[in-house]
Amino acid sequence: MAKHLFACRICGVVAASTAREMMVQLRRALRQTQTIELRLDWLRSEREILRFLEGLRRTRGRATYIATCRRVEAGGRFSGGLVSQLAILQLAAACGCQWCDLEMETAARLRSARIREMLRPAKWLVSFHDFAGAPARLGAIRSALLRSKADAVKIAVQCDSLRDGLRVLALAKERNNVVAVPMGEAALPLRVLALREGSALAYASAGQTTAPGQLTLEEMKPLYRADRLDRRTRVYGVIGDPVAHSLSPLLHNTGFRVRRINAVYLPFLVPQQSQDAGLRDFLRAIGPLGVRGFSVTLPHKQRILRYLDGCDPLAEQIGAVNTVVVRGNGQLYGYNTDYVGVLRALERRLQLHGSRVLIYGAGGAARAVAFALARAGAVVAVCARRPEQARRLARAVRGEVLPRSRLAREFFDAIVNATPTGMHPHTNASPLAARELNCRIVFDLIYRPLRTRLLKLAAQRGIETISGAEMFVAQGVAQWEIWMGERAPEPQMRRAVLAALRREQKEAG
Ligand code: NAP
């Protein structure tokens, strides 16, 4: 294939309502990439557009600028007519934009020679957008765009499945002038993999996102290293709903970066409503994407079991899998590392054998905690708002069931909160009252926020506290080691996660 059309293939999208904010975003974007799309249609008036372009002319930057002034009928924000649109693009070309993006709806009304003449010296990128869904005849659309004789073509369509997303990426194969943009959260991992699949560009926002599922430049570059991925890159990820704010990509990609491993870890949204259809869509994409392993989070930890070819006996006993290895022959093998996470967090502080530990809650995480503790020789007590659920779990680990009314009168070596009470954004709630905390250690599985109300109450009573962040890091490190077959750079992975959580906490005030 011919060499790349753009020297920097990650394209930062600059879009704001004022010239001033556009400039701020532009400066920020230039720290990450040298290819920038300028969304002139986002500016609130033609006066602001002129002001911005005048500023751009003075900067005399060396970056590659793509000017876009998309009209409302093509999904943009420019409400002026075709003549003003073209006049703005002409001016952008005169102010240093080497490329102009002109949508198919407008291009169809003019001869291509005329467009080229008007935009000279800029090159012309013709774009097609479908925000409703991926049309059946994508190949025909690509052919029509290529016939326009533009210098590059862009096809951006909403994809509600990985299958649709892969169809979009296939359009970029064997050409160096096709930009394939699978839009929507379900296709977000494919935006990261687009360059590897041959797309001439991958877009990422420098400020506000301008299309569904668009990533920020900070995610695209330092986090996913999208411009470094190639056919040999091993793909990993997490499946769940929601996954957009998962810290697992940060944890695992930090490990890959530190150890210089050619691998990437991505968030795959598998929606809760369409569990089986969503899981099947993901599983079908494993081969084409080269997925070598994945984490499983809510709500799929139990359901994934039915799709596995084999499973670690302990994970089977717990009834939940959070880690899957894709073996060479495509077979799937499951593990549960939440179990490891619990042990690593508690063992450092407590001789588990013979200790008495209360688990509050009896859901999926509580099961992993209960099995881990029972295997380590601890006596497990379970308390949950649904007594039957508590009884079932206690029976499975030969533990005891306690009614809530007894907690204030009992003593434990440790209390583990395995309910979501107190999790962001309900940070003022606590699953247990201060008088119910009669123990040496309180371990809250929640990690958003780092210091939950429960942990604050415990600290006020002089009790040692453990944040769920410890378990989160430990379960992730165990996954990483299963997949990589070597020791993980745990200190760096932990530091990255804790720094992100502290940043979040600070921003939340
Ligand atoms: P789950 O399967 O939905 O179970 C939640 C449990 O909490 C159920 O027993 C549920 O009772 C109970 N519960 C929910 N709201 C309650 C309330 N207001 N009062 C009393 N009990 C309540 O969820 P999970 O997977 O076990 O996760 C539980 C927590 O652990 C979550 O906050 C999750 O983020 C955290 N977790 C952390 C890690 C980590 O790495 N740190 C790993 C896994 C999970 P009902 O059945 O009656 O609703």
mmCIF file of C-alpha atoms in Angstrom, residues 81-308:
data_model
loop_
_atom_site.group_PDB
_atom_site.id
_atom_site.type_symbol
_atom_site.label_atom_id
_atom_site.label_comp_id
_atom_site.label_asym_id
_atom_site.label_seq_id
_atom_site.Cartn_x
_atom_site.Cartn_y
_atom_site.Cartn_z
ATOM 1 C CA GLY A 81 -26.124 28.609 2.601
ATOM 2 C CA LEU A 82 -23.811 26.814 0.206
ATOM 3 C CA VAL A 83 -22.238 30.001 -1.130
ATOM 4 C CA SER A 84 -21.194 31.241 2.316
ATOM 5 C CA GLN A 85 -19.969 27.777 3.253
ATOM 6 C CA LEU A 86 -17.672 27.645 0.246
ATOM 7 C CA ALA A 87 -16.499 31.210 0.832
ATOM 8 C CA ILE A 88 -15.508 30.286 4.392
ATOM 9 C CA LEU A 89 -13.632 27.197 3.234
ATOM 10 C CA GLN A 90 -11.842 29.271 0.574
ATOM 11 C CA LEU A 91 -10.787 31.723 3.240
ATOM 12 C CA ALA A 92 -9.654 28.849 5.479
ATOM 13 C CA ALA A 93 -7.490 27.568 2.607
ATOM 14 C CA ALA A 94 -5.997 31.024 2.206
ATOM 15 C CA CYS A 95 -5.289 31.162 5.950
ATOM 16 C CA GLY A 96 -3.191 28.008 5.951
ATOM 17 C CA CYS A 97 -5.608 25.061 6.036
ATOM 18 C CA GLN A 98 -4.081 22.419 3.749
ATOM 19 C CA TRP A 99 -7.301 20.406 3.648
ATOM 20 C CA CYS A 100 -11.027 21.191 3.449
ATOM 21 C CA ASP A 101 -13.719 18.692 4.423
ATOM 22 C CA LEU A 102 -16.761 19.050 2.191
ATOM 23 C CA GLU A 103 -19.745 16.827 2.857
ATOM 24 C CA MET A 104 -21.242 14.669 0.142
ATOM 25 C CA GLU A 105 -24.562 16.563 0.301
ATOM 26 C CA THR A 106 -22.790 19.743 -0.836
ATOM 27 C CA ALA A 107 -20.272 18.110 -3.149
ATOM 28 C CA ALA A 108 -23.087 16.415 -5.081
ATOM 29 C CA ARG A 109 -24.326 19.836 -6.165
ATOM 30 C CA LEU A 110 -21.041 20.911 -7.778
ATOM 31 C CA ARG A 111 -18.622 19.525 -10.343
ATOM 32 C CA SER A 112 -15.478 18.146 -8.726
ATOM 33 C CA ALA A 113 -13.204 20.273 -10.960
ATOM 34 C CA ARG A 114 -15.048 23.347 -9.719
ATOM 35 C CA ILE A 115 -14.642 22.321 -6.065
ATOM 36 C CA ARG A 116 -10.937 21.704 -6.544
ATOM 37 C CA GLU A 117 -10.482 25.070 -8.252
ATOM 38 C CA MET A 118 -12.351 26.909 -5.510
ATOM 39 C CA LEU A 119 -10.495 25.309 -2.607
ATOM 40 C CA ARG A 120 -7.027 25.529 -4.177
ATOM 41 C CA PRO A 121 -4.343 25.282 -2.805
ATOM 42 C CA ALA A 122 -6.069 23.111 -0.211
ATOM 43 C CA LYS A 123 -6.794 19.439 -0.812
ATOM 44 C CA TRP A 124 -10.315 18.183 -0.616
ATOM 45 C CA LEU A 125 -11.754 15.475 1.646
ATOM 46 C CA VAL A 126 -15.318 14.407 0.807
ATOM 47 C CA SER A 127 -17.292 13.111 3.786
ATOM 48 C CA PHE A 128 -20.346 10.951 4.323
ATOM 49 C CA HIS A 129 -22.178 10.768 7.667
ATOM 50 C CA ASP A 130 -25.030 8.595 8.851
ATOM 51 C CA PHE A 131 -26.016 9.211 12.453
ATOM 52 C CA ALA A 132 -28.962 6.788 12.302
ATOM 53 C CA GLY A 133 -27.129 3.523 11.665
ATOM 54 C CA ALA A 134 -24.822 1.622 9.332
ATOM 55 C CA PRO A 135 -26.442 1.398 5.872
ATOM 56 C CA ALA A 136 -26.466 -1.997 4.169
ATOM 57 C CA ARG A 137 -24.681 -0.763 1.035
ATOM 58 C CA LEU A 138 -21.539 0.724 2.550
ATOM 59 C CA GLY A 139 -19.369 -0.502 -0.324
ATOM 60 C CA ALA A 140 -21.523 1.340 -2.866
ATOM 61 C CA ILE A 141 -21.281 4.525 -0.792
ATOM 62 C CA ARG A 142 -17.504 4.251 -0.725
ATOM 63 C CA SER A 143 -17.400 3.751 -4.511
ATOM 64 C CA ALA A 144 -19.579 6.827 -5.039
ATOM 65 C CA LEU A 145 -17.313 8.897 -2.797
ATOM 66 C CA LEU A 146 -14.183 7.679 -4.586
ATOM 67 C CA ARG A 147 -15.764 8.614 -7.932
ATOM 68 C CA SER A 148 -15.995 12.233 -6.739
ATOM 69 C CA LYS A 149 -12.202 12.414 -7.330
ATOM 70 C CA ALA A 150 -11.600 14.025 -3.942
ATOM 71 C CA ASP A 151 -8.101 13.590 -2.466
ATOM 72 C CA ALA A 152 -9.518 11.571 0.434
ATOM 73 C CA VAL A 153 -12.891 10.204 1.484
ATOM 74 C CA LYS A 154 -14.384 9.891 4.950
ATOM 75 C CA ILE A 155 -17.194 7.547 5.952
ATOM 76 C CA ALA A 156 -18.602 8.082 9.454
ATOM 77 C CA VAL A 157 -21.585 5.985 10.478
ATOM 78 C CA GLN A 158 -23.340 5.104 13.709
ATOM 79 C CA CYS A 159 -22.542 1.503 14.681
ATOM 80 C CA ASP A 160 -24.624 -0.273 17.301
ATOM 81 C CA SER A 161 -22.527 -3.423 17.214
ATOM 82 C CA LEU A 162 -18.942 -4.478 16.640
ATOM 83 C CA ARG A 163 -20.139 -6.289 13.533
ATOM 84 C CA ASP A 164 -21.252 -2.988 11.989
ATOM 85 C CA GLY A 165 -18.041 -1.340 13.155
ATOM 86 C CA LEU A 166 -15.921 -3.995 11.464
ATOM 87 C CA ARG A 167 -17.856 -3.440 8.217
ATOM 88 C CA VAL A 168 -16.968 0.248 8.429
ATOM 89 C CA LEU A 169 -13.287 -0.430 9.101
ATOM 90 C CA ALA A 170 -13.144 -2.858 6.182
ATOM 91 C CA LEU A 171 -13.803 0.119 3.871
ATOM 92 C CA ALA A 172 -10.336 1.485 4.640
ATOM 93 C CA LYS A 173 -8.429 -1.679 3.711
ATOM 94 C CA GLU A 174 -6.020 -1.522 0.768
ATOM 95 C CA ARG A 175 -6.400 2.266 0.314
ATOM 96 C CA ASN A 176 -4.409 5.058 1.867
ATOM 97 C CA ASN A 177 -7.020 7.764 1.327
ATOM 98 C CA VAL A 178 -10.067 6.374 3.130
ATOM 99 C CA VAL A 179 -10.977 7.552 6.623
ATOM 100 C CA ALA A 180 -13.283 5.064 8.375
ATOM 101 C CA VAL A 181 -15.104 6.318 11.472
ATOM 102 C CA PRO A 182 -17.326 3.856 13.342
ATOM 103 C CA MET A 183 -19.410 6.113 15.618
ATOM 104 C CA GLY A 184 -21.229 5.155 18.839
ATOM 105 C CA GLU A 185 -20.106 3.770 22.187
ATOM 106 C CA ALA A 186 -20.394 0.128 21.094
ATOM 107 C CA ALA A 187 -17.754 0.778 18.423
ATOM 108 C CA LEU A 188 -15.428 2.864 20.609
ATOM 109 C CA PRO A 189 -12.647 0.220 20.649
ATOM 110 C CA LEU A 190 -12.729 0.235 16.856
ATOM 111 C CA ARG A 191 -11.964 3.950 16.791
ATOM 112 C CA VAL A 192 -8.731 3.065 18.594
ATOM 113 C CA LEU A 193 -7.995 0.200 16.196
ATOM 114 C CA ALA A 194 -8.978 2.179 13.065
ATOM 115 C CA LEU A 195 -5.411 3.210 12.172
ATOM 116 C CA ARG A 196 -4.168 -0.341 12.527
ATOM 117 C CA GLU A 197 -6.961 -1.445 10.173
ATOM 118 C CA GLY A 198 -5.825 1.056 7.537
ATOM 119 C CA SER A 199 -7.898 4.181 8.148
ATOM 120 C CA ALA A 200 -6.042 7.293 6.993
ATOM 121 C CA LEU A 201 -7.049 9.131 10.189
ATOM 122 C CA ALA A 202 -8.611 8.552 13.604
ATOM 123 C CA TYR A 203 -10.409 11.506 15.165
ATOM 124 C CA ALA A 204 -10.228 12.475 18.842
ATOM 125 C CA SER A 205 -11.579 15.554 20.576
ATOM 126 C CA ALA A 206 -9.468 18.345 21.993
ATOM 127 C CA GLY A 207 -12.413 19.731 23.975
ATOM 128 C CA GLN A 208 -16.056 18.797 23.573
ATOM 129 C CA THR A 209 -16.793 15.591 21.708
ATOM 130 C CA THR A 210 -18.340 16.244 18.305
ATOM 131 C CA ALA A 211 -19.592 12.737 17.498
ATOM 132 C CA PRO A 212 -20.969 9.793 19.499
ATOM 133 C CA GLY A 213 -18.267 7.575 21.025
ATOM 134 C CA GLN A 214 -15.479 10.012 20.172
ATOM 135 C CA LEU A 215 -12.467 9.692 22.455
ATOM 136 C CA THR A 216 -10.359 12.528 23.803
ATOM 137 C CA LEU A 217 -6.837 13.082 22.508
ATOM 138 C CA GLU A 218 -5.499 12.112 25.943
ATOM 139 C CA GLU A 219 -7.255 8.765 25.660
ATOM 140 C CA MET A 220 -6.329 8.131 22.060
ATOM 141 C CA LYS A 221 -2.633 8.918 22.425
ATOM 142 C CA PRO A 222 -1.089 8.468 25.857
ATOM 143 C CA LEU A 223 -3.644 5.904 27.071
ATOM 144 C CA TYR A 224 -4.250 3.711 24.009
ATOM 145 C CA ARG A 225 -1.235 4.672 21.854
ATOM 146 C CA ALA A 226 -3.538 4.283 18.834
ATOM 147 C CA ASP A 227 -0.839 5.405 16.385
ATOM 148 C CA ARG A 228 1.569 2.687 17.555
ATOM 149 C CA LEU A 229 -0.701 -0.327 17.126
ATOM 150 C CA ASP A 230 -0.102 -2.789 14.314
ATOM 151 C CA ARG A 231 -1.239 -6.230 13.168
ATOM 152 C CA ARG A 232 0.965 -7.852 15.806
ATOM 153 C CA THR A 233 -0.637 -5.876 18.646
ATOM 154 C CA ARG A 234 -2.359 -8.191 21.119
ATOM 155 C CA VAL A 235 -5.808 -6.899 21.994
ATOM 156 C CA TYR A 236 -7.330 -7.194 25.477
ATOM 157 C CA GLY A 237 -10.340 -5.488 26.982
ATOM 158 C CA VAL A 238 -13.177 -5.382 29.431
ATOM 159 C CA ILE A 239 -16.788 -6.229 28.628
ATOM 160 C CA GLY A 240 -19.566 -4.725 30.743
ATOM 161 C CA ASP A 241 -22.267 -2.099 31.058
ATOM 162 C CA PRO A 242 -21.329 0.566 31.942
ATOM 163 C CA VAL A 243 -17.640 0.505 30.946
ATOM 164 C CA ALA A 244 -17.036 4.089 29.848
ATOM 165 C CA HIS A 245 -15.519 5.111 33.210
ATOM 166 C CA SER A 246 -13.723 1.856 33.932
ATOM 167 C CA LEU A 247 -10.212 2.269 35.299
ATOM 168 C CA SER A 248 -9.156 -1.106 33.909
ATOM 169 C CA PRO A 249 -7.825 0.383 30.634
ATOM 170 C CA LEU A 250 -5.585 2.710 32.634
ATOM 171 C CA LEU A 251 -4.379 -0.139 34.850
ATOM 172 C CA HIS A 252 -3.577 -2.593 32.072
ATOM 173 C CA ASN A 253 -2.253 -0.147 29.480
ATOM 174 C CA THR A 254 0.100 1.271 32.116
ATOM 175 C CA GLY A 255 1.456 -2.247 32.564
ATOM 176 C CA PHE A 256 1.938 -2.687 28.806
ATOM 177 C CA ARG A 257 3.667 0.673 28.493
ATOM 178 C CA VAL A 258 6.049 0.084 31.391
ATOM 179 C CA ARG A 259 7.024 -3.387 30.133
ATOM 180 C CA ARG A 260 7.063 -2.217 26.473
ATOM 181 C CA ILE A 261 4.623 -4.910 25.399
ATOM 182 C CA ASN A 262 2.865 -4.548 22.055
ATOM 183 C CA ALA A 263 -0.650 -4.884 23.464
ATOM 184 C CA VAL A 264 -3.661 -2.678 24.099
ATOM 185 C CA TYR A 265 -6.594 -2.942 26.505
ATOM 186 C CA LEU A 266 -9.953 -1.452 25.460
ATOM 187 C CA PRO A 267 -13.453 -0.946 26.932
ATOM 188 C CA PHE A 268 -16.144 -2.968 25.111
ATOM 189 C CA LEU A 269 -19.691 -1.921 25.922
ATOM 190 C CA VAL A 270 -21.874 -5.027 25.979
ATOM 191 C CA PRO A 271 -25.297 -3.628 26.872
ATOM 192 C CA GLN A 272 -27.264 -5.027 29.761
ATOM 193 C CA GLN A 273 -30.577 -5.226 27.854
ATOM 194 C CA SER A 274 -29.233 -7.285 24.984
ATOM 195 C CA GLN A 275 -27.054 -9.566 27.139
ATOM 196 C CA ASP A 276 -26.914 -12.623 24.887
ATOM 197 C CA ALA A 277 -27.000 -10.745 21.579
ATOM 198 C CA GLY A 278 -24.342 -8.348 22.897
ATOM 199 C CA LEU A 279 -22.128 -11.146 24.194
ATOM 200 C CA ARG A 280 -22.404 -13.033 20.915
ATOM 201 C CA ASP A 281 -21.514 -9.871 18.965
ATOM 202 C CA PHE A 282 -18.394 -9.459 21.112
ATOM 203 C CA LEU A 283 -17.418 -13.134 20.916
ATOM 204 C CA ARG A 284 -17.720 -13.079 17.108
ATOM 205 C CA ALA A 285 -15.347 -10.102 16.974
ATOM 206 C CA ILE A 286 -12.620 -11.890 18.976
ATOM 207 C CA GLY A 287 -11.075 -13.514 15.881
ATOM 208 C CA PRO A 288 -11.154 -10.513 13.517
ATOM 209 C CA LEU A 289 -9.788 -8.150 16.180
ATOM 210 C CA GLY A 290 -7.174 -10.518 17.540
ATOM 211 C CA VAL A 291 -8.524 -10.417 21.125
ATOM 212 C CA ARG A 292 -6.292 -12.576 23.351
ATOM 213 C CA GLY A 293 -8.094 -12.132 26.654
ATOM 214 C CA PHE A 294 -10.696 -10.023 28.396
ATOM 215 C CA SER A 295 -12.019 -8.952 31.764
ATOM 216 C CA VAL A 296 -15.688 -9.371 32.557
ATOM 217 C CA THR A 297 -17.551 -6.940 34.748
ATOM 218 C CA LEU A 298 -21.175 -6.246 35.716
ATOM 219 C CA PRO A 299 -23.615 -7.538 34.560
ATOM 220 C CA HIS A 300 -21.937 -10.396 32.665
ATOM 221 C CA LYS A 301 -19.830 -12.186 35.288
ATOM 222 C CA GLN A 302 -22.272 -15.077 35.651
ATOM 223 C CA ARG A 303 -23.699 -15.250 32.143
ATOM 224 C CA ILE A 304 -20.286 -15.491 30.459
ATOM 225 C CA LEU A 305 -19.877 -18.967 31.987
ATOM 226 C CA ARG A 306 -22.224 -20.504 29.422
ATOM 227 C CA TYR A 307 -19.968 -19.367 26.563
ATOM 228 C CA LEU A 308 -16.718 -20.775 27.964
#
